[in-house]
Amino acid sequence: MRMMTFAKRCTKEILRDPINLGFGLGFPLVLLLLLSALQTNIPVSLFEIDTLTPGITVFGLSFVTLFSATLVAKDRESALLQRLYTTPLTYFDFIMGYMLPLLPIALGQTLICYLVAIPLGLTLSVNIVYAVIGMIPMVVFNISLGLLCGSVLGVKQVGGICGALLTNLSAWLSGVWFDLSLVGGFFEKIANALPFVHAVEMEKALFSGNFDLVAAHVLPILLYSVTITAIAMLCFLRQMKKQ
Amino acid sequence: MHAIKTVELVKQYKNITAVDKLDLEIREGELFSLLGVNGAGKTTTIKMLSCLTMPTDGDAVVGGYSITKESEQVKRLIGVSPQETAVAPNLSVKENLELICGIHGFSKEKTKLKIREFSERFGLDTVLQRKAGKLSGGYARRVSIAMALISEPQILFLDEPTLGLDVIARHELWETISSLKGNVTIILTTHYMEEAEALSDRIGIMKNGKLLAQGTVKELNERAGTNDFEATFVSIVKEGAV
Ligand SMILES: Nc1ncnc2c1ncn2[C@@H]1O[C@H](COP(=O)(O)OP(=O)(O)O)[C@@H](O)[C@H]1O
Ligand SMILES: [Mg+2]
């Protein structure tokens, strides 16, 4: 009850911010449209919709990190959190209240990306459902990363780090724009050590029905997801105690 | 019975002692003001009493519970209006009030009743549907205070409730605060002497984290040998410097 009240408030706060919706949904969809239009005009196969869409969905999640980080950072900078810390809301209520609302929002974003890609020529199959559900660990990673950043950074820094740095990282290191093995070396190693490329490959595997490829990619994602969530919870607790 | 009793309460930040062995006794149902210049340690005291920050040393009993060992129980009894206006900006005034009711586990019917009662009492009828982040300073502050009170606290903390308000808004808020007296114990902090004088049953004067004097306006005036409270305040604070 207490926690759901707070979660409801967070949902409203996110959905009522037009910038959130504009970027979170608009930007990935525009990219999808642009790149698939580009593909129809070039002879080589660079951005085939069936491989492009899973990549865009993963990229779109970096905005979920931005939402959650911005929400937490804003709450910390206003006196609202101070007030709420003096109410019966517990530490657990706060963590869940921040994280839960973003789960359906993020999965909705993924689903919309797939749906919009259908008229662009995406192969229609039940695998879309698996691809959306399979995104859950990556979604948790992105939400937690936001909670972590929001707990240690201010609103402005969050804009820079989550808004600019992370969206670029997740784009360049995801293998969506170019084949990482072509670049190779150090760059490829870094990309493989981060979860983004694994999320893209896992989405591709789920979408194309190559389920045997999923396990290898889901493990690093799970590892990141659990680790970042744990660190985020610690950082949130620390700032809560430091009032 | 005391609503609040602190015993050698201390808050030490790196190299400054914000609150220094504070001994306070606040009676049930009274309006007690902590008066002091900026940096006296008023906000820090409120933060400790409302379980927002842990004391470095000492303890306090709020509504019968220890702030260091029974913070969960304390949080159920108190309402806090922080020094800065604390509202959820993208929620309407009504939704802000509902948020607090929900956190305190009020039923839908009770929430409705409470919101009706409070919008009348705080003059919020006309702004109930407006986003809290878009309100003027006076209205935002009133919402912030209404949020502290709507949970039916036994003990209400108001940290500089009229800071930054214009004269009219301040006097309106004074009226609202006066109307609350008697039902709840109110701890108010302020650096305006006339505010403390106008509203309080008793006043504690703080400086550099220490309580220099406490009592009714009359008692404090007598102690300082003046009949002007401003002169009393100045004399007590100066005396405290020696
Ligand atoms: N989080 C903090 N870290 C370090 N010093 C602090 C902190 N909060 C308050 N102080 C210091 O403690 C003293 C008392 O502050 P405060 O309680 O806010 O005073 P008041 O509310 O009476 O103006 C001030 O000198 C202030 O600078
Ligand atoms: Mg203060």
Short mmCIF file of C-alpha atoms and ligand atoms in Angstrom, two decimals:
data_model
loop_
_atom_site.label_atom_id
_atom_site.label_comp_id
_atom_site.label_asym_id
_atom_site.label_seq_id
_atom_site.Cartn_x
_atom_site.Cartn_y
_atom_site.Cartn_z
CA MET A 1 0.00 0.00 0.00
CA ARG A 2 2.60 2.54 1.17
CA MET A 3 5.00 1.41 -1.49
CA MET A 4 2.39 1.36 -4.23
CA THR A 5 1.36 4.91 -3.32
CA PHE A 6 4.92 6.02 -3.79
CA ALA A 7 5.32 3.97 -6.99
CA LYS A 8 2.18 5.58 -8.39
CA ARG A 9 3.60 8.99 -7.69
CA CYS A 10 6.85 8.09 -9.50
CA THR A 11 4.90 6.82 -12.51
CA LYS A 12 3.01 10.09 -12.77
CA GLU A 13 6.17 12.11 -12.36
CA ILE A 14 7.83 10.26 -15.26
CA LEU A 15 4.89 10.08 -17.63
CA ARG A 16 4.00 13.73 -17.17
CA ASP A 17 7.38 14.92 -18.30
CA PRO A 18 6.99 15.56 -22.03
CA ILE A 19 10.77 15.55 -22.53
CA ASN A 20 10.89 12.01 -21.18
CA LEU A 21 8.33 10.77 -23.64
CA GLY A 22 9.81 12.75 -26.50
CA PHE A 23 13.26 11.27 -26.05
CA GLY A 24 12.40 7.89 -24.66
CA LEU A 25 9.96 6.94 -27.33
CA GLY A 26 10.49 9.52 -30.07
CA PHE A 27 14.22 9.17 -30.49
CA PRO A 28 14.43 5.38 -30.94
CA LEU A 29 11.46 5.45 -33.32
CA VAL A 30 12.93 8.23 -35.44
CA LEU A 31 16.18 6.28 -35.67
CA LEU A 32 14.27 3.20 -36.68
CA LEU A 33 12.44 5.06 -39.43
CA LEU A 34 15.52 6.90 -40.66
CA LEU A 35 17.77 3.87 -40.81
CA SER A 36 15.22 1.64 -42.45
CA ALA A 37 14.55 4.36 -45.02
CA LEU A 38 18.30 4.56 -45.58
CA GLN A 39 18.45 0.81 -46.08
CA THR A 40 15.88 0.85 -48.88
CA ASN A 41 18.12 3.29 -50.77
CA ILE A 42 21.46 1.52 -50.52
CA PRO A 43 22.51 -1.69 -52.27
CA VAL A 44 24.37 -3.34 -49.37
CA SER A 45 22.60 -4.80 -46.40
CA LEU A 46 23.56 -2.62 -43.44
CA PHE A 47 20.40 -1.98 -41.48
CA GLU A 48 18.06 -4.86 -42.23
CA ILE A 49 14.95 -4.25 -40.18
CA ASP A 50 15.07 -7.71 -38.55
CA THR A 51 18.52 -7.05 -37.09
CA LEU A 52 18.16 -3.30 -36.69
CA THR A 53 15.05 -3.40 -34.50
CA PRO A 54 16.54 -5.52 -31.69
CA GLY A 55 19.48 -3.11 -31.62
CA ILE A 56 17.25 -0.06 -31.42
CA THR A 57 15.27 -1.54 -28.53
CA VAL A 58 18.47 -1.98 -26.52
CA PHE A 59 19.57 1.55 -27.40
CA GLY A 60 16.16 2.87 -26.31
CA LEU A 61 16.70 1.48 -22.82
CA SER A 62 19.52 3.94 -22.18
CA PHE A 63 16.76 6.54 -21.94
CA VAL A 64 15.13 4.50 -19.19
CA THR A 65 18.37 4.90 -17.25
CA LEU A 66 18.16 8.62 -17.88
CA PHE A 67 14.56 8.72 -16.58
CA SER A 68 15.28 6.87 -13.39
CA ALA A 69 18.50 8.79 -12.71
CA THR A 70 16.79 12.13 -13.33
CA LEU A 71 13.85 11.28 -11.11
CA VAL A 72 16.03 10.24 -8.18
CA ALA A 73 18.47 13.13 -8.59
CA LYS A 74 15.63 15.66 -8.80
CA ASP A 75 13.95 14.21 -5.73
CA ARG A 76 17.22 14.41 -3.84
CA GLU A 77 17.80 18.01 -4.83
CA SER A 78 14.30 19.08 -3.85
CA ALA A 79 13.30 18.71 -0.23
CA LEU A 80 10.67 16.13 -1.15
CA LEU A 81 12.83 13.13 -0.27
CA GLN A 82 13.70 14.75 3.05
CA ARG A 83 10.03 14.95 3.80
CA LEU A 84 9.37 11.39 2.72
CA TYR A 85 12.26 10.10 4.84
CA THR A 86 10.36 11.34 7.89
CA THR A 87 7.26 9.29 6.97
CA PRO A 88 6.70 5.56 7.54
CA LEU A 89 8.09 4.77 4.05
CA THR A 90 10.95 2.30 4.42
CA TYR A 91 14.17 1.88 2.48
CA PHE A 92 12.61 -1.05 0.64
CA ASP A 93 9.54 1.05 -0.25
CA PHE A 94 11.78 3.65 -1.84
CA ILE A 95 13.84 1.20 -3.89
CA MET A 96 10.79 -0.65 -5.18
CA GLY A 97 8.81 2.56 -5.64
CA TYR A 98 11.50 3.95 -7.91
CA MET A 99 12.21 0.74 -9.82
CA LEU A 100 8.81 -0.88 -10.35
CA PRO A 101 7.10 1.85 -12.41
CA LEU A 102 9.94 1.85 -14.92
CA LEU A 103 9.66 -1.85 -15.66
CA PRO A 104 6.35 -1.65 -17.58
CA ILE A 105 7.40 1.68 -19.10
CA ALA A 106 10.62 0.15 -20.45
CA LEU A 107 8.95 -3.03 -21.69
CA GLY A 108 6.27 -0.88 -23.30
CA GLN A 109 8.98 1.06 -25.08
CA THR A 110 10.54 -2.17 -26.38
CA LEU A 111 7.18 -3.48 -27.53
CA ILE A 112 6.33 -0.24 -29.34
CA CYS A 113 9.65 -0.36 -31.19
CA TYR A 114 8.84 -3.86 -32.45
CA LEU A 115 5.28 -2.91 -33.33
CA VAL A 116 6.35 0.16 -35.29
CA ALA A 117 8.88 -1.98 -37.16
CA ILE A 118 6.16 -4.33 -38.44
CA PRO A 119 4.85 -1.97 -41.13
CA LEU A 120 8.49 -1.31 -42.03
CA GLY A 121 8.86 -4.95 -42.93
CA LEU A 122 9.73 -6.69 -39.66
CA THR A 123 9.05 -10.41 -39.80
CA LEU A 124 5.93 -10.93 -37.74
CA SER A 125 6.19 -13.85 -35.32
CA VAL A 126 5.51 -14.86 -31.76
CA ASN A 127 9.22 -14.37 -31.14
CA ILE A 128 8.48 -10.69 -30.60
CA VAL A 129 6.85 -11.66 -27.31
CA TYR A 130 9.94 -13.63 -26.27
CA ALA A 131 12.16 -10.73 -27.27
CA VAL A 132 10.15 -8.32 -25.12
CA ILE A 133 10.11 -10.66 -22.10
CA GLY A 134 13.76 -11.52 -22.58
CA MET A 135 14.58 -7.87 -22.21
CA ILE A 136 13.67 -7.91 -18.50
CA PRO A 137 17.20 -8.47 -17.11
CA MET A 138 18.58 -5.71 -19.33
CA VAL A 139 15.73 -3.45 -18.24
CA VAL A 140 16.58 -4.09 -14.60
CA PHE A 141 20.21 -3.28 -15.37
CA ASN A 142 19.22 0.03 -16.96
CA ILE A 143 16.83 1.02 -14.18
CA SER A 144 19.37 0.16 -11.48
CA LEU A 145 22.10 2.05 -13.28
CA GLY A 146 19.78 5.04 -13.20
CA LEU A 147 19.09 4.59 -9.49
CA LEU A 148 22.83 4.35 -8.93
CA CYS A 149 23.62 7.51 -10.93
CA GLY A 150 20.71 9.40 -9.38
CA SER A 151 21.93 8.49 -5.89
CA VAL A 152 25.45 9.81 -6.37
CA LEU A 153 25.09 12.57 -9.00
CA GLY A 154 23.21 15.84 -9.22
CA VAL A 155 20.57 16.62 -11.82
CA LYS A 156 23.02 18.36 -14.16
CA GLN A 157 25.63 15.63 -13.95
CA VAL A 158 22.95 13.03 -14.60
CA GLY A 159 22.07 14.86 -17.80
CA GLY A 160 25.69 14.67 -18.92
CA ILE A 161 26.59 11.19 -17.76
CA CYS A 162 23.36 9.30 -18.41
CA GLY A 163 22.02 11.56 -21.14
CA ALA A 164 25.12 11.99 -23.26
CA LEU A 165 27.76 9.47 -22.22
CA LEU A 166 25.63 6.42 -21.63
CA THR A 167 23.44 6.78 -24.72
CA ASN A 168 26.59 7.04 -26.82
CA LEU A 169 28.30 4.14 -25.07
CA SER A 170 25.30 1.92 -25.54
CA ALA A 171 25.11 2.95 -29.19
CA TRP A 172 28.79 2.62 -30.17
CA LEU A 173 29.48 -0.47 -28.14
CA SER A 174 26.36 -2.36 -29.08
CA GLY A 175 27.36 -3.50 -32.54
CA VAL A 176 24.22 -1.97 -34.03
CA TRP A 177 25.89 0.62 -36.23
CA PHE A 178 28.82 -1.45 -37.39
CA ASP A 179 30.17 -4.94 -36.98
CA LEU A 180 32.42 -4.88 -33.90
CA SER A 181 34.58 -7.71 -35.23
CA LEU A 182 35.54 -5.46 -38.15
CA VAL A 183 37.03 -2.97 -35.70
CA GLY A 184 38.37 -5.73 -33.51
CA GLY A 185 41.13 -5.43 -30.94
CA PHE A 186 40.74 -3.39 -27.81
CA PHE A 187 37.45 -1.84 -28.87
CA GLU A 188 35.84 -5.21 -29.39
CA LYS A 189 37.17 -6.46 -26.05
CA ILE A 190 35.64 -3.53 -24.21
CA ALA A 191 32.36 -3.95 -26.01
CA ASN A 192 32.27 -7.63 -25.07
CA ALA A 193 33.03 -6.83 -21.46
CA LEU A 194 29.98 -4.55 -21.30
CA PRO A 195 26.38 -5.76 -21.42
CA PHE A 196 25.13 -3.75 -24.41
CA VAL A 197 26.39 -5.93 -27.24
CA HIS A 198 25.22 -9.03 -25.38
CA ALA A 199 21.76 -7.55 -25.01
CA VAL A 200 21.61 -6.81 -28.73
CA GLU A 201 22.83 -10.29 -29.64
CA MET A 202 20.39 -11.87 -27.21
CA GLU A 203 17.51 -9.86 -28.63
CA LYS A 204 18.51 -10.86 -32.14
CA ALA A 205 18.70 -14.51 -31.08
CA LEU A 206 15.31 -14.39 -29.37
CA PHE A 207 13.71 -12.60 -32.25
CA SER A 208 15.10 -14.92 -34.90
CA GLY A 209 14.32 -18.01 -32.83
CA ASN A 210 17.95 -19.06 -32.29
CA PHE A 211 17.27 -19.84 -28.66
CA ASP A 212 20.44 -21.89 -28.20
CA LEU A 213 22.46 -18.67 -28.55
CA VAL A 214 20.63 -16.95 -25.72
CA ALA A 215 22.38 -18.54 -22.73
CA ALA A 216 25.85 -17.24 -23.61
CA HIS A 217 24.57 -13.69 -23.76
CA VAL A 218 22.09 -13.69 -20.92
CA LEU A 219 24.75 -14.62 -18.35
CA PRO A 220 26.84 -11.45 -18.58
CA ILE A 221 23.62 -9.40 -18.61
CA LEU A 222 22.37 -11.11 -15.46
CA LEU A 223 25.74 -10.60 -13.82
CA TYR A 224 25.69 -6.88 -14.62
CA SER A 225 22.08 -6.58 -13.62
CA VAL A 226 22.57 -8.16 -10.19
CA THR A 227 25.83 -6.33 -9.47
CA ILE A 228 24.59 -2.90 -10.50
CA THR A 229 21.34 -3.38 -8.57
CA ALA A 230 23.29 -4.26 -5.44
CA ILE A 231 25.60 -1.26 -5.81
CA ALA A 232 22.64 1.02 -6.55
CA MET A 233 20.89 -0.14 -3.38
CA LEU A 234 24.02 0.53 -1.33
CA CYS A 235 24.47 3.99 -2.82
CA PHE A 236 20.84 4.87 -2.21
CA LEU A 237 21.10 3.72 1.39
CA ARG A 238 24.28 5.74 1.84
CA GLN A 239 22.73 8.99 0.65
CA MET A 240 19.62 8.26 2.74
CA LYS A 241 21.77 7.89 5.85
CA LYS A 242 23.88 10.92 5.02
CA GLN A 243 21.05 13.43 5.35
CA MET B 1 3.78 14.44 30.15
CA HIS B 2 6.41 15.70 27.69
CA ALA B 3 5.87 15.47 23.97
CA ILE B 4 9.60 15.80 23.43
CA LYS B 5 12.53 15.49 25.77
CA THR B 6 16.10 15.65 24.55
CA VAL B 7 19.05 14.57 26.62
CA GLU B 8 22.43 16.06 25.76
CA LEU B 9 21.67 15.86 22.07
CA VAL B 10 24.77 16.42 19.95
CA LYS B 11 25.31 16.66 16.21
CA GLN B 12 28.86 16.98 15.06
CA TYR B 13 29.70 17.70 11.43
CA LYS B 14 33.33 17.38 10.42
CA ASN B 15 34.70 20.40 12.21
CA ILE B 16 31.63 22.10 13.56
CA THR B 17 29.28 21.18 16.36
CA ALA B 18 25.88 22.07 14.87
CA VAL B 19 23.99 21.06 18.01
CA ASP B 20 25.81 21.02 21.31
CA LYS B 21 24.41 19.04 24.26
CA LEU B 22 20.88 20.25 23.80
CA ASP B 23 18.44 19.66 26.66
CA LEU B 24 14.88 20.51 25.68
CA GLU B 25 11.55 19.71 27.23
CA ILE B 26 8.48 20.40 25.17
CA ARG B 27 5.07 19.89 26.70
CA GLU B 28 2.18 18.16 25.05
CA GLY B 29 -0.08 20.51 23.08
CA GLU B 30 2.13 23.57 23.28
CA LEU B 31 3.65 25.57 20.48
CA PHE B 32 7.35 25.78 21.13
CA SER B 33 9.58 27.99 19.02
CA LEU B 34 13.27 27.53 18.49
CA LEU B 35 14.52 31.01 17.83
CA GLY B 36 18.00 31.80 16.63
CA VAL B 37 20.02 33.46 13.89
CA ASN B 38 21.04 31.52 10.78
CA GLY B 39 23.40 28.70 11.60
CA ALA B 40 22.24 28.41 15.22
CA GLY B 41 21.42 24.71 14.73
CA LYS B 42 17.63 24.87 14.50
CA THR B 43 17.28 22.83 11.31
CA THR B 44 19.78 20.27 12.53
CA THR B 45 17.76 19.88 15.73
CA ILE B 46 14.56 19.34 13.73
CA LYS B 47 16.34 16.85 11.47
CA MET B 48 17.43 14.78 14.43
CA LEU B 49 14.04 14.91 16.14
CA SER B 50 12.31 13.84 12.92
CA CYS B 51 14.71 10.89 12.43
CA LEU B 52 16.19 12.34 9.26
CA THR B 53 19.67 12.33 10.67
CA MET B 54 21.20 10.41 13.56
CA PRO B 55 22.58 12.34 16.53
CA THR B 56 26.30 11.97 17.12
CA ASP B 57 25.62 11.64 20.81
CA GLY B 58 22.74 11.82 23.27
CA ASP B 59 19.16 10.85 22.58
CA ALA B 60 15.66 12.25 22.50
CA VAL B 61 12.24 10.86 23.27
CA VAL B 62 9.54 11.96 20.84
CA GLY B 63 5.98 10.98 21.69
CA GLY B 64 7.33 8.35 24.06
CA TYR B 65 9.76 6.76 21.59
CA SER B 66 13.52 7.07 21.25
CA ILE B 67 14.68 8.71 18.02
CA THR B 68 17.76 6.50 17.92
CA LYS B 69 16.18 3.15 18.72
CA GLU B 70 12.51 3.47 17.76
CA SER B 71 12.55 5.68 14.68
CA GLU B 72 9.85 3.62 12.99
CA GLN B 73 7.35 4.43 15.74
CA VAL B 74 8.43 8.06 15.86
CA LYS B 75 7.83 8.46 12.11
CA ARG B 76 4.23 7.36 12.55
CA LEU B 77 3.56 10.15 15.05
CA ILE B 78 5.17 13.13 13.41
CA GLY B 79 4.58 15.52 10.54
CA VAL B 80 7.42 17.58 9.13
CA SER B 81 7.42 20.66 6.97
CA PRO B 82 11.06 21.04 5.91
CA GLN B 83 12.74 24.42 5.61
CA GLU B 84 12.54 24.22 1.83
CA THR B 85 9.13 23.69 0.30
CA ALA B 86 8.82 19.94 -0.24
CA VAL B 87 6.20 19.02 -2.82
CA ALA B 88 6.11 16.67 -5.81
CA PRO B 89 6.24 19.20 -8.66
CA ASN B 90 4.47 17.27 -11.40
CA LEU B 91 1.59 16.21 -9.17
CA SER B 92 -1.43 18.40 -8.54
CA VAL B 93 -2.00 19.82 -5.07
CA LYS B 94 -4.70 17.21 -4.54
CA GLU B 95 -2.39 14.39 -5.62
CA ASN B 96 0.31 15.66 -3.28
CA LEU B 97 -2.12 15.48 -0.37
CA GLU B 98 -3.30 12.05 -1.51
CA LEU B 99 0.30 10.88 -1.61
CA ILE B 100 0.79 11.60 2.08
CA CYS B 101 -2.60 10.06 2.99
CA GLY B 102 -1.66 6.94 1.04
CA ILE B 103 1.72 6.66 2.74
CA HIS B 104 -0.02 6.81 6.09
CA GLY B 105 -2.48 4.13 5.04
CA PHE B 106 -5.68 6.19 5.02
CA SER B 107 -8.73 4.67 3.34
CA LYS B 108 -10.15 6.25 0.18
CA GLU B 109 -13.07 7.76 2.09
CA LYS B 110 -10.88 9.18 4.81
CA THR B 111 -8.50 10.63 2.23
CA LYS B 112 -11.42 12.35 0.51
CA LEU B 113 -12.71 13.81 3.74
CA LYS B 114 -9.28 14.97 4.81
CA ILE B 115 -8.61 16.67 1.51
CA ARG B 116 -11.91 18.49 1.68
CA GLU B 117 -11.19 19.59 5.24
CA PHE B 118 -7.66 20.72 4.43
CA SER B 119 -8.40 22.56 1.23
CA GLU B 120 -10.85 24.63 3.24
CA ARG B 121 -8.60 25.13 6.21
CA PHE B 122 -5.57 26.12 4.14
CA GLY B 123 -7.50 28.00 1.47
CA LEU B 124 -6.44 25.60 -1.29
CA ASP B 125 -9.80 25.13 -3.05
CA THR B 126 -8.83 27.21 -6.04
CA VAL B 127 -5.49 25.49 -6.62
CA LEU B 128 -6.39 21.89 -5.87
CA GLN B 129 -6.02 20.79 -9.50
CA ARG B 130 -2.95 22.89 -10.23
CA LYS B 131 0.49 21.33 -10.46
CA ALA B 132 2.34 21.93 -7.19
CA GLY B 133 5.51 22.91 -9.05
CA LYS B 134 3.69 25.83 -10.66
CA LEU B 135 2.35 27.47 -7.49
CA SER B 136 3.45 30.81 -6.05
CA GLY B 137 5.71 30.74 -2.98
CA GLY B 138 2.87 31.37 -0.52
CA TYR B 139 0.64 28.65 -1.91
CA ALA B 140 3.48 26.16 -2.27
CA ARG B 141 4.43 26.72 1.36
CA ARG B 142 0.85 26.23 2.47
CA VAL B 143 0.66 22.97 0.54
CA SER B 144 3.94 21.90 2.09
CA ILE B 145 2.59 22.57 5.58
CA ALA B 146 -0.77 20.97 4.80
CA MET B 147 1.14 17.84 3.73
CA ALA B 148 2.85 17.75 7.11
CA LEU B 149 -0.44 18.03 8.95
CA ILE B 150 -2.81 15.93 6.89
CA SER B 151 -1.44 12.68 8.32
CA GLU B 152 -2.91 13.68 11.71
CA PRO B 153 0.43 13.85 13.51
CA GLN B 154 0.64 14.18 17.27
CA ILE B 155 3.72 16.28 16.84
CA LEU B 156 4.27 18.79 14.06
CA PHE B 157 7.63 20.25 13.05
CA LEU B 158 7.59 23.49 11.08
CA ASP B 159 11.06 24.57 9.99
CA GLU B 160 11.04 28.29 9.16
CA PRO B 161 7.46 28.10 7.87
CA THR B 162 7.28 31.73 6.71
CA LEU B 163 10.78 32.05 5.25
CA GLY B 164 10.67 33.94 1.97
CA LEU B 165 6.98 34.84 2.15
CA ASP B 166 5.64 38.35 1.71
CA VAL B 167 4.00 40.16 4.63
CA ILE B 168 0.44 39.23 3.69
CA ALA B 169 1.22 35.57 3.08
CA ARG B 170 3.12 35.50 6.37
CA HIS B 171 0.23 36.91 8.36
CA GLU B 172 -2.20 34.51 6.71
CA LEU B 173 0.05 31.62 7.59
CA TRP B 174 0.34 32.83 11.17
CA GLU B 175 -3.42 32.71 11.42
CA THR B 176 -3.46 29.17 10.09
CA ILE B 177 -0.76 28.09 12.52
CA SER B 178 -2.54 29.76 15.44
CA SER B 179 -5.69 27.87 14.57
CA LEU B 180 -3.81 24.58 14.94
CA LYS B 181 -2.68 25.33 18.46
CA GLY B 182 -3.92 23.08 21.21
CA ASN B 183 -4.63 19.98 19.17
CA VAL B 184 -1.08 19.10 18.26
CA THR B 185 2.28 19.80 19.74
CA ILE B 186 4.07 22.19 17.40
CA ILE B 187 7.78 22.80 17.21
CA LEU B 188 8.48 25.79 15.04
CA THR B 189 11.83 27.25 14.13
CA THR B 190 12.31 30.82 13.08
CA HIS B 191 14.79 33.63 13.02
CA TYR B 192 12.00 36.25 13.14
CA MET B 193 11.53 37.50 16.68
CA GLU B 194 8.06 38.85 16.01
CA GLU B 195 7.01 35.45 14.64
CA ALA B 196 8.17 33.63 17.76
CA GLU B 197 6.53 36.27 19.93
CA ALA B 198 3.22 36.18 18.07
CA LEU B 199 2.77 32.42 17.95
CA SER B 200 4.57 30.67 20.76
CA ASP B 201 3.56 29.40 24.14
CA ARG B 202 7.22 29.09 24.97
CA ILE B 203 10.43 29.99 23.21
CA GLY B 204 13.91 28.48 23.27
CA ILE B 205 16.72 30.75 22.14
CA MET B 206 19.56 28.97 20.36
CA LYS B 207 23.01 30.07 19.39
CA ASN B 208 25.95 28.05 18.09
CA GLY B 209 24.10 24.82 18.77
CA LYS B 210 23.41 25.68 22.40
CA LEU B 211 20.17 26.55 24.12
CA LEU B 212 20.79 29.89 25.84
CA ALA B 213 17.40 30.36 27.48
CA GLN B 214 13.86 29.10 27.38
CA GLY B 215 10.51 30.26 28.69
CA THR B 216 7.46 32.35 27.84
CA VAL B 217 7.93 35.77 26.28
CA LYS B 218 7.13 37.25 29.68
CA GLU B 219 9.65 35.11 31.52
CA LEU B 220 12.36 35.86 28.98
CA ASN B 221 11.61 39.59 29.10
CA GLU B 222 11.78 39.54 32.87
CA ARG B 223 15.05 37.68 32.79
CA ALA B 224 16.56 40.25 30.45
CA GLY B 225 14.98 43.11 32.33
CA THR B 226 13.24 44.64 29.32
CA ASN B 227 9.69 44.66 28.06
CA ASP B 228 10.57 44.57 24.42
CA PHE B 229 11.12 41.06 23.11
CA GLU B 230 13.58 42.17 20.44
CA ALA B 231 15.74 43.78 23.11
CA THR B 232 15.43 40.60 25.16
CA PHE B 233 16.57 38.46 22.26
CA VAL B 234 19.55 40.68 21.52
CA SER B 235 20.55 40.82 25.15
CA ILE B 236 20.32 37.06 25.65
CA VAL B 237 22.24 36.27 22.46
CA LYS B 238 24.97 38.80 23.32
CA GLU B 239 25.22 37.53 26.85
CA GLY B 240 25.63 34.05 25.41
CA ALA B 241 28.67 35.20 23.49
CA VAL B 242 30.59 36.08 26.61
N1 LIG C 1 25.10 18.55 6.31
C1 LIG C 1 25.91 19.42 6.93
N2 LIG C 1 27.26 19.29 6.84
C2 LIG C 1 28.09 20.16 7.46
N3 LIG C 1 27.68 21.19 8.19
C3 LIG C 1 26.36 21.39 8.33
C4 LIG C 1 25.41 20.52 7.70
N4 LIG C 1 24.16 20.96 8.00
C5 LIG C 1 24.33 22.04 8.78
N5 LIG C 1 25.63 22.31 8.98
C6 LIG C 1 26.18 23.41 9.79
O1 LIG C 1 25.61 23.32 11.06
C7 LIG C 1 25.31 24.62 11.57
C8 LIG C 1 23.85 24.69 11.96
O2 LIG C 1 23.07 24.66 10.78
P1 LIG C 1 21.49 24.67 10.80
O3 LIG C 1 21.02 23.62 11.74
O4 LIG C 1 21.03 24.57 9.40
O5 LIG C 1 21.18 26.12 11.37
P2 LIG C 1 19.83 26.94 11.34
O6 LIG C 1 18.73 26.06 10.85
O7 LIG C 1 19.63 27.40 12.73
O8 LIG C 1 20.07 28.09 10.41
C9 LIG C 1 25.71 25.60 10.48
O9 LIG C 1 26.96 26.14 10.80
C10 LIG C 1 25.78 24.77 9.25
O10 LIG C 1 26.73 25.29 8.36
MG MG C 2 17.48 26.31 9.26
#
